[in-house]
Coordinates of C-alpha atoms in Angstrom, one line a residue:
M1 CA -22.1 -4.7 19.0
Y2 CA -20.6 -7.7 17.3
Q3 CA -19.8 -10.8 19.4
L4 CA -18.0 -14.0 18.5
P5 CA -20.4 -16.8 18.0
F6 CA -18.2 -19.3 19.9
E7 CA -15.4 -19.1 22.5
V8 CA -11.8 -18.9 21.4
P9 CA -8.7 -19.4 23.5
E10 CA -6.8 -16.3 24.6
I11 CA -3.2 -16.6 23.3
S12 CA -0.1 -14.5 23.7
Y13 CA 1.2 -12.3 21.0
E14 CA 4.2 -14.6 20.5
E15 CA 1.8 -17.5 20.0
A16 CA -0.2 -15.5 17.5
L17 CA 3.0 -14.7 15.6
G18 CA 3.7 -18.5 15.5
I19 CA 0.4 -19.1 13.9
V20 CA 0.9 -16.4 11.3
H21 CA 4.5 -17.5 10.5
G22 CA 3.3 -21.1 10.3
A23 CA 0.8 -20.1 7.6
L24 CA 3.6 -18.7 5.4
R25 CA 4.3 -22.2 4.2
F26 CA 1.1 -22.0 2.1
G27 CA 2.5 -19.1 0.1
I28 CA -0.1 -17.3 -2.1
C29 CA -3.4 -19.2 -2.8
P30 CA -5.7 -17.3 -5.1
L31 CA -9.0 -18.5 -3.6
L32 CA -11.6 -16.2 -2.0
E33 CA -13.8 -19.0 -0.6
T34 CA -11.3 -19.6 2.2
V35 CA -11.9 -16.2 3.7
V36 CA -15.6 -16.1 2.8
D37 CA -16.2 -19.3 4.7
M38 CA -14.1 -18.3 7.7
L39 CA -15.9 -15.0 8.0
A40 CA -19.3 -16.8 7.7
E41 CA -18.2 -19.2 10.5
L42 CA -17.4 -16.1 12.7
G43 CA -20.9 -14.7 12.1
D44 CA -19.9 -12.2 9.4
P45 CA -17.9 -9.6 11.5
D46 CA -17.2 -7.7 8.2
L47 CA -20.9 -6.7 8.1
A48 CA -20.6 -4.8 11.4
F49 CA -19.1 -1.8 9.5
E50 CA -18.9 -0.3 6.1
S51 CA -15.6 -0.7 4.1
L52 CA -13.6 1.1 1.4
Q53 CA -11.1 -0.9 -0.6
V54 CA -7.9 0.6 -2.2
V55 CA -6.1 -1.4 -4.9
G56 CA -3.2 -0.6 -7.2
T57 CA 0.5 -1.4 -7.9
N58 CA 1.9 1.7 -6.1
G59 CA 0.5 4.4 -3.8
K60 CA -2.2 2.3 -2.3
T61 CA -0.8 2.3 1.2
S62 CA -0.5 6.1 1.3
T63 CA -3.9 6.5 -0.3
S64 CA -5.4 4.2 2.3
R65 CA -3.7 6.1 5.2
Y66 CA -5.0 9.4 3.9
A67 CA -8.5 8.0 3.4
A68 CA -8.6 6.7 6.9
A69 CA -7.3 10.0 8.4
I70 CA -9.9 12.0 6.4
L71 CA -12.7 9.7 7.5
S72 CA -11.6 10.1 11.1
G73 CA -11.7 13.8 10.6
E74 CA -15.3 13.5 9.6
G75 CA -16.1 12.2 13.0
L76 CA -16.2 8.5 12.1
R77 CA -14.6 5.7 14.2
T78 CA -12.2 4.4 11.5
A79 CA -10.1 1.3 11.1
L80 CA -7.3 0.8 8.7
Y81 CA -5.9 -2.5 7.3
T82 CA -2.6 -2.3 5.4
S83 CA 0.3 -4.5 4.5
P84 CA 3.1 -5.3 5.0
E85 CA 4.2 -3.9 8.3
L86 CA 7.5 -2.0 8.8
V87 CA 8.3 -3.2 12.3
S88 CA 5.4 -4.9 14.1
Y89 CA 2.6 -7.0 12.8
T90 CA 0.2 -4.9 14.9
E91 CA 0.8 -2.0 12.4
R92 CA -1.3 -3.9 9.9
M93 CA -4.5 -3.2 11.9
E94 CA -5.2 0.3 13.2
V95 CA -8.2 1.7 15.0
G96 CA -8.6 5.4 15.5
G97 CA -5.2 6.1 13.9
C98 CA -3.2 3.8 16.3
P99 CA -2.0 0.2 15.8
V100 CA -4.1 -2.3 17.8
S101 CA -2.6 -3.7 21.0
E102 CA -0.7 -7.0 20.9
E103 CA -3.5 -8.5 23.0
A104 CA -6.2 -7.5 20.4
F105 CA -4.0 -8.7 17.6
A106 CA -3.5 -12.1 19.3
H107 CA -7.3 -12.4 20.0
G108 CA -8.1 -11.8 16.4
V109 CA -5.6 -14.4 15.2
S110 CA -6.9 -16.9 17.7
A111 CA -10.5 -16.3 16.3
A112 CA -9.3 -16.8 12.8
R113 CA -7.4 -20.0 13.6
V114 CA -10.5 -21.5 15.3
A115 CA -12.7 -20.5 12.5
G116 CA -10.3 -22.1 10.0
E117 CA -10.2 -25.3 12.0
R118 CA -14.0 -25.5 12.2
V119 CA -14.4 -24.9 8.5
N120 CA -11.7 -27.4 7.5
A121 CA -13.1 -30.0 9.9
R122 CA -16.5 -29.7 8.2
R123 CA -14.9 -29.9 4.8
A124 CA -12.9 -33.0 5.8
A125 CA -16.1 -34.6 7.1
A126 CA -17.8 -34.0 3.8
G127 CA -14.9 -35.5 1.9
E128 CA -13.6 -32.2 0.6
R129 CA -10.0 -31.0 0.6
P130 CA -9.3 -28.7 3.6
Y131 CA -8.3 -25.1 2.7
D132 CA -4.7 -24.0 2.7
I133 CA -5.2 -21.0 5.0
T134 CA -2.4 -18.4 4.2
E135 CA -0.8 -15.8 6.2
F136 CA -2.9 -13.0 4.5
D137 CA -6.1 -15.1 4.9
T138 CA -5.4 -15.4 8.6
L139 CA -4.6 -11.7 9.1
T140 CA -7.5 -10.4 7.0
V141 CA -10.1 -12.5 9.0
A142 CA -8.4 -11.5 12.3
A143 CA -8.6 -7.8 11.3
M144 CA -12.3 -8.1 10.6
V145 CA -12.9 -9.6 14.1
V146 CA -10.8 -6.9 15.8
F147 CA -12.5 -4.1 13.9
A148 CA -16.0 -5.4 14.6
E149 CA -15.3 -5.9 18.3
A150 CA -13.9 -2.4 18.4
G151 CA -17.2 -1.0 17.1
V152 CA -15.7 0.9 14.2
D153 CA -18.0 2.7 11.8
V154 CA -15.9 2.2 8.7
A155 CA -12.7 0.4 7.6
V156 CA -10.3 1.2 4.9
L157 CA -8.8 -2.0 3.4
E158 CA -5.6 -1.9 1.4
C159 CA -5.6 -4.8 -1.1
G160 CA -2.6 -7.0 -0.6
M161 CA -2.1 -8.1 -4.2
G162 CA -4.1 -7.8 -7.4
G163 CA -7.8 -7.6 -6.6
R164 CA -9.8 -10.4 -8.0
W165 CA -8.5 -13.1 -5.6
D166 CA -7.2 -10.9 -2.8
A167 CA -8.5 -11.8 0.7
T168 CA -9.8 -8.3 1.3
S169 CA -12.2 -8.8 -1.7
A170 CA -14.1 -11.4 0.4
V171 CA -15.3 -8.6 2.7
K172 CA -19.0 -8.1 2.0
S173 CA -19.3 -4.6 3.3
I174 CA -17.2 -2.9 0.6
R175 CA -19.2 0.2 -0.7
T176 CA -16.5 2.2 -2.5
V177 CA -13.2 1.3 -4.3
A178 CA -10.3 3.2 -5.6
V179 CA -7.6 2.0 -8.1
T180 CA -4.4 4.1 -7.7
G181 CA -2.5 2.9 -10.7
I182 CA -1.0 0.0 -12.6
G183 CA 2.6 -1.2 -12.9
L184 CA 4.5 -4.4 -13.5
D185 CA 4.7 -6.2 -10.2
H186 CA 3.8 -9.7 -8.9
M187 CA 3.8 -10.8 -12.5
H188 CA 4.1 -14.5 -11.6
V189 CA 0.6 -14.2 -10.1
L190 CA -1.1 -11.3 -11.8
G191 CA 0.0 -11.5 -15.5
N192 CA 2.9 -10.3 -17.7
T193 CA 1.4 -7.2 -19.2
L194 CA -0.1 -4.0 -17.8
E195 CA -3.4 -4.9 -19.3
E196 CA -3.5 -8.3 -17.7
I197 CA -2.7 -6.8 -14.3
A198 CA -5.3 -4.1 -14.8
G199 CA -7.9 -6.8 -15.4
E200 CA -7.1 -8.4 -12.1
K201 CA -7.4 -5.1 -10.2
A202 CA -10.5 -4.0 -12.1
A203 CA -12.3 -7.0 -10.7
V204 CA -13.0 -5.1 -7.5
I205 CA -15.3 -2.8 -9.4
R206 CA -18.7 -4.3 -9.0
H207 CA -22.3 -3.3 -9.5
G208 CA -23.6 -1.1 -6.7
R209 CA -20.2 0.2 -5.6
R210 CA -18.8 3.7 -6.1
C211 CA -15.4 4.0 -7.8
V212 CA -12.5 6.3 -8.2
L213 CA -9.9 5.7 -10.9
G214 CA -6.6 7.3 -9.9
V215 CA -4.1 9.0 -12.1
G216 CA -2.1 5.8 -12.6
T217 CA -5.1 4.2 -14.5
A218 CA -5.2 7.0 -17.2
T219 CA -2.4 5.8 -19.4
P220 CA -1.7 4.0 -21.7
D221 CA -5.1 4.0 -23.4
S222 CA -5.1 0.2 -23.5
V223 CA -5.0 0.1 -19.6
E224 CA -7.6 2.7 -19.2
D225 CA -9.9 0.8 -21.6
V226 CA -9.7 -2.2 -19.3
F227 CA -11.2 -0.1 -16.5
L228 CA -13.7 1.7 -18.7
D229 CA -14.9 -1.7 -20.1
R230 CA -15.3 -3.0 -16.5
V231 CA -17.3 0.0 -15.2
R232 CA -19.6 -0.2 -18.2
A233 CA -20.2 -3.9 -17.7
E234 CA -21.0 -3.4 -14.0
G235 CA -23.1 -0.3 -14.5
V236 CA -20.8 1.9 -12.4
T237 CA -20.0 5.5 -13.1
P238 CA -16.4 6.2 -12.0
V239 CA -14.8 9.4 -10.9
L240 CA -11.7 9.9 -13.0
L241 CA -8.8 11.6 -11.1
R242 CA -6.4 13.5 -13.3
P243 CA -3.6 16.0 -12.7
E244 CA -4.3 19.5 -14.0
R245 CA -0.7 19.6 -15.2
L246 CA 1.1 16.4 -16.4
E247 CA 4.2 17.4 -14.5
D248 CA 2.3 17.1 -11.2
A249 CA 1.9 13.4 -11.9
A250 CA 5.6 12.7 -12.7
G251 CA 6.4 9.1 -11.9
E252 CA 2.7 8.3 -11.3
M253 CA 1.6 7.9 -15.0
H254 CA 2.9 5.9 -17.9
P255 CA 4.0 8.1 -20.9
D256 CA 1.0 9.4 -22.9
V257 CA -1.6 12.1 -22.7
P258 CA -4.8 11.2 -20.9
R259 CA -8.0 11.3 -22.8
E260 CA -10.7 13.8 -21.7
H261 CA -13.9 11.6 -21.3
V262 CA -16.2 14.6 -20.9
D263 CA -19.1 12.2 -20.3
L264 CA -17.6 11.0 -16.9
P265 CA -17.3 12.8 -13.6
R266 CA -13.8 14.2 -13.0
A267 CA -11.6 15.1 -10.0
S268 CA -8.3 16.8 -10.4
Y269 CA -5.4 18.3 -8.4
L270 CA -2.9 21.1 -8.8
V271 CA 0.4 21.3 -6.9
T272 CA 0.7 24.9 -5.9
K273 CA 3.9 24.5 -3.9
R274 CA 6.6 21.9 -4.1
P275 CA 9.0 21.0 -1.3
H276 CA 12.6 21.7 -2.2
R277 CA 14.1 20.5 1.0
L278 CA 13.4 17.7 3.5
G279 CA 10.6 18.7 5.9
A280 CA 9.2 21.5 3.6
P281 CA 5.5 21.4 2.8
L282 CA 3.7 20.2 -0.3
E283 CA 0.7 22.3 -1.0
L284 CA -2.1 21.5 -3.4
T285 CA -5.7 22.1 -4.5
V286 CA -8.1 19.2 -5.1
T287 CA -11.2 19.7 -7.1
T288 CA -13.9 17.1 -7.1
P289 CA -17.4 16.9 -8.7
R290 CA -18.8 18.4 -5.5
A291 CA -16.2 21.0 -4.3
T292 CA -12.8 22.6 -4.5
Y293 CA -10.5 22.1 -1.5
A294 CA -7.8 24.7 -1.7
E295 CA -4.5 25.1 0.2
L296 CA -4.2 21.5 1.5
A297 CA -0.8 20.8 2.8
A298 CA 1.4 17.9 3.7
L299 CA 5.0 17.6 4.9
K300 CA 5.6 15.1 2.1
P301 CA 7.3 15.0 -1.3
A302 CA 5.3 16.1 -4.3
Y303 CA 4.5 12.6 -5.5
Q304 CA 2.1 12.3 -2.5
A305 CA -0.2 14.8 -4.2
A306 CA -1.8 12.1 -6.3
N307 CA -2.4 9.9 -3.3
V308 CA -3.9 12.8 -1.2
A309 CA -6.2 13.7 -4.1
C310 CA -7.3 10.1 -4.6
A311 CA -8.1 9.7 -0.9
V312 CA -10.2 13.0 -1.0
A313 CA -12.2 11.8 -4.0
L314 CA -12.6 8.3 -2.5
V315 CA -13.9 9.5 0.8
E316 CA -16.2 12.1 -0.8
E317 CA -17.7 9.5 -3.0
H318 CA -18.1 7.1 -0.1
L319 CA -19.9 9.7 2.0
G320 CA -21.8 11.2 -0.9
R321 CA -21.3 14.7 0.3
V322 CA -18.9 17.6 0.5
L323 CA -16.1 17.2 3.2
D324 CA -15.5 19.6 6.1
A325 CA -12.7 21.8 4.7
D326 CA -11.1 22.6 8.0
A327 CA -11.1 19.0 9.2
L328 CA -9.7 17.9 5.9
F329 CA -6.7 20.2 6.1
T330 CA -5.9 18.9 9.6
S331 CA -6.4 15.3 8.6
V332 CA -4.1 15.6 5.6
V333 CA -1.3 17.6 7.2
Q334 CA -1.2 15.3 10.3
C335 CA -1.4 12.0 8.5
P336 CA 1.7 9.8 8.9
T337 CA 3.0 7.7 6.0
P338 CA 5.7 5.5 7.6
G339 CA 8.4 4.3 5.2
R340 CA 7.5 6.7 2.5
F341 CA 10.3 9.3 2.0
Q342 CA 10.7 9.1 5.8
L343 CA 13.6 10.9 7.6
L344 CA 14.8 8.5 10.3
R345 CA 17.6 10.7 11.6
P346 CA 18.0 14.5 11.0
E347 CA 21.8 14.7 11.5
P348 CA 23.5 13.3 9.6
P349 CA 20.3 12.6 7.6
V350 CA 19.1 9.1 7.0
L351 CA 16.2 8.8 4.6
I352 CA 14.2 5.7 3.8
D353 CA 11.7 4.9 1.1
A354 CA 9.8 1.6 0.6
C355 CA 9.9 1.8 -3.2
H356 CA 10.3 -1.7 -4.5
N357 CA 9.5 -1.8 -8.3
P358 CA 10.7 0.3 -11.2
Q359 CA 7.5 2.5 -11.2
S360 CA 7.7 3.4 -7.5
V361 CA 11.5 3.9 -7.8
A362 CA 10.9 6.4 -10.6
T363 CA 8.4 8.2 -8.5
F364 CA 10.8 8.2 -5.5
L365 CA 13.5 9.7 -7.7
T366 CA 11.3 12.6 -8.7
A367 CA 11.3 13.6 -5.0
V368 CA 15.0 13.2 -4.7
D369 CA 15.5 15.4 -7.7
A370 CA 13.4 18.1 -6.1
V371 CA 15.3 18.0 -2.8
V372 CA 18.9 17.5 -4.1
P373 CA 19.0 18.3 -7.8
S374 CA 22.7 17.7 -8.2
R375 CA 23.6 14.0 -8.4
E376 CA 27.1 14.6 -7.0
E377 CA 25.8 16.3 -3.9
R378 CA 23.7 13.3 -2.9
P379 CA 24.7 10.9 -0.1
V380 CA 25.5 7.3 -0.5
L381 CA 22.6 5.0 -1.6
L382 CA 22.1 1.9 0.5
A383 CA 20.1 -0.6 -1.6
A384 CA 18.5 -4.0 -1.0
V385 CA 16.1 -5.8 -3.4
L386 CA 14.0 -8.9 -3.2
A387 CA 15.0 -11.5 -5.8
D388 CA 11.4 -11.9 -7.1
K389 CA 11.2 -8.3 -8.2
D390 CA 12.4 -6.6 -11.4
V391 CA 15.9 -6.3 -10.0
R392 CA 17.5 -4.9 -13.2
G393 CA 14.7 -2.5 -13.7
I394 CA 15.2 -1.1 -10.2
V395 CA 19.0 -1.1 -10.5
D396 CA 19.0 0.7 -13.9
L397 CA 17.1 3.6 -12.4
L398 CA 19.0 3.8 -9.1
A399 CA 22.5 3.3 -10.6
G400 CA 22.7 6.6 -12.3
A401 CA 20.9 8.6 -9.6
F402 CA 23.6 8.4 -6.9
P403 CA 27.4 9.0 -7.0
R404 CA 28.1 6.0 -4.7
V405 CA 26.2 2.8 -3.8
A406 CA 26.4 0.4 -0.9
V407 CA 24.4 -2.8 -1.1
T408 CA 23.1 -5.2 1.6
Q409 CA 20.4 -7.8 2.0
T410 CA 17.5 -8.0 4.4
S411 CA 16.5 -11.0 6.5
S412 CA 13.7 -11.9 4.1
P413 CA 14.0 -15.4 2.6
R414 CA 13.2 -13.7 -0.7
A415 CA 16.2 -11.3 -0.4
L416 CA 18.6 -11.1 -3.3
P417 CA 22.2 -11.9 -2.0
A418 CA 24.2 -8.7 -1.5
A419 CA 27.1 -10.0 -3.7
E420 CA 24.7 -10.6 -6.6
L421 CA 23.1 -7.2 -6.2
A422 CA 26.5 -5.5 -6.2
R423 CA 27.4 -7.3 -9.4
I424 CA 24.2 -6.0 -11.1
F425 CA 24.9 -2.5 -9.9
R426 CA 28.4 -2.6 -11.3
E427 CA 27.1 -3.9 -14.6
A428 CA 24.9 -0.8 -14.6
R429 CA 28.1 1.3 -14.2
A430 CA 27.4 2.3 -10.6
E431 CA 30.3 2.9 -8.2
V432 CA 29.7 0.2 -5.5
T433 CA 31.7 1.2 -2.5
E434 CA 30.8 -1.6 -0.1
T435 CA 28.8 -4.8 0.3
Y436 CA 27.3 -5.6 3.6
P437 CA 25.9 -9.1 4.5
T438 CA 23.1 -7.7 6.7
V439 CA 21.2 -4.5 7.3
E440 CA 22.7 -4.5 10.9
A441 CA 26.2 -4.6 9.5
A442 CA 25.3 -1.8 7.1
T443 CA 23.9 0.5 9.8
S444 CA 26.9 -0.1 12.0
A445 CA 29.4 0.8 9.2
L446 CA 27.4 3.8 8.1
C447 CA 26.5 5.1 11.6
G448 CA 28.3 8.4 11.2
E449 CA 27.3 9.0 7.6
S450 CA 24.3 10.4 5.8
Y451 CA 22.6 7.9 3.4
V452 CA 19.4 7.2 1.5
A453 CA 18.0 3.6 1.7
C454 CA 15.5 2.1 -0.7
G455 CA 14.8 -0.9 -3.0
S456 CA 12.5 -3.0 -0.8
I457 CA 9.8 -2.6 1.9
T458 CA 11.8 -5.0 4.1
L459 CA 14.9 -2.7 4.0
A460 CA 12.8 0.2 5.1
G461 CA 11.3 -1.8 7.9
E462 CA 14.5 -3.1 9.2
L463 CA 16.0 0.3 9.2
A464 CA 13.0 1.8 10.9
A465 CA 13.3 -0.8 13.6
H466 CA 16.9 0.0 14.1
F467 CA 16.2 3.7 14.7
L468 CA 13.3 3.2 17.1

């Protein structure tokens, strides 16, 4: 069992949050050495278990959750690292399907802080510039300590951004990776084209690792070529996940027809039943190079089929064997996906979705179309968007999908002001019925109405907290 190589002070959860929030001032620092050195200082807790890494613009949180659930169903003590949280920071670290305690979270953050202080003191003594230790650096190192001390067998790590420089890529125990898909997001860091962003995410494919390329990597050809060039360079044989019918990947793929690649292993999925109302089941069959898993079900919209199938292929590749079909069914049907087409209140219905870029909004709208085909019968849309996103791309898609729109802004310092968002919606010819200065004000005003809320992860989180 892993043990810390030095003592760390036990701090409260509130003190841990202070450390994490204090690290936000460093923003995003694309540097792996920070986490590499901190983990080494802690005696390599990341080597106490095996890891799977999931990267991609959209779908990676759900794919990570399904993968962790499937691994648990196979009898493994499993950890899950995701971001961001909806309500509590403890949600970012799960062991055995449950968020870690506030005490465990604080302990991990304390260990990360001390490790960072020791590393930076040594760098300063050597005349080197101390590292800027970011929020995500701190949380990633903390999670590795928490997971190692919990004695997990395997951890599923959701990449925070990109892949090449993401803190999770410093983990040395990664054996298997999946790329869900590519979209235009975080362009100020990752690049201005799909191909540039694909290159950043493809960097997680390394010699000796197994790899699954999800449906979102199949098109356009120029994006797929980035990944195929990378696997060839690294000597990796990927499993290509493709829909058996293109309509089953609506919103998940860029327009084009995927190439066949008969020389590469293939996994596929077929949606056999689509949910046409909230709470109705999605049913699908997943075929991998090793087996066919029929009649899988999830109480989710149809777009989750691609994520379920990616998780099945990923776990099967990691274990190198056929999965237990009965356990797989139970794992998939019981797996929660908070903030993803989630019904917060049944009557009058309140639905949230964490879609936050044009590609994920398009995917979300395919699910809306299936549940309520008529635009005029849909409830009011409550929207909030972060200013550093493709605001017009998001608005253009949402404006024509709902008969009425209300706008608000979250507490995030990156939130686009509600008045500005309202103006952009009106320019897109949406009927904006109300502008609310805060999410709290919006929920108070809409307390007796049905509404759908989307546009940012922070909006989904603030609403989820309100309905707890």
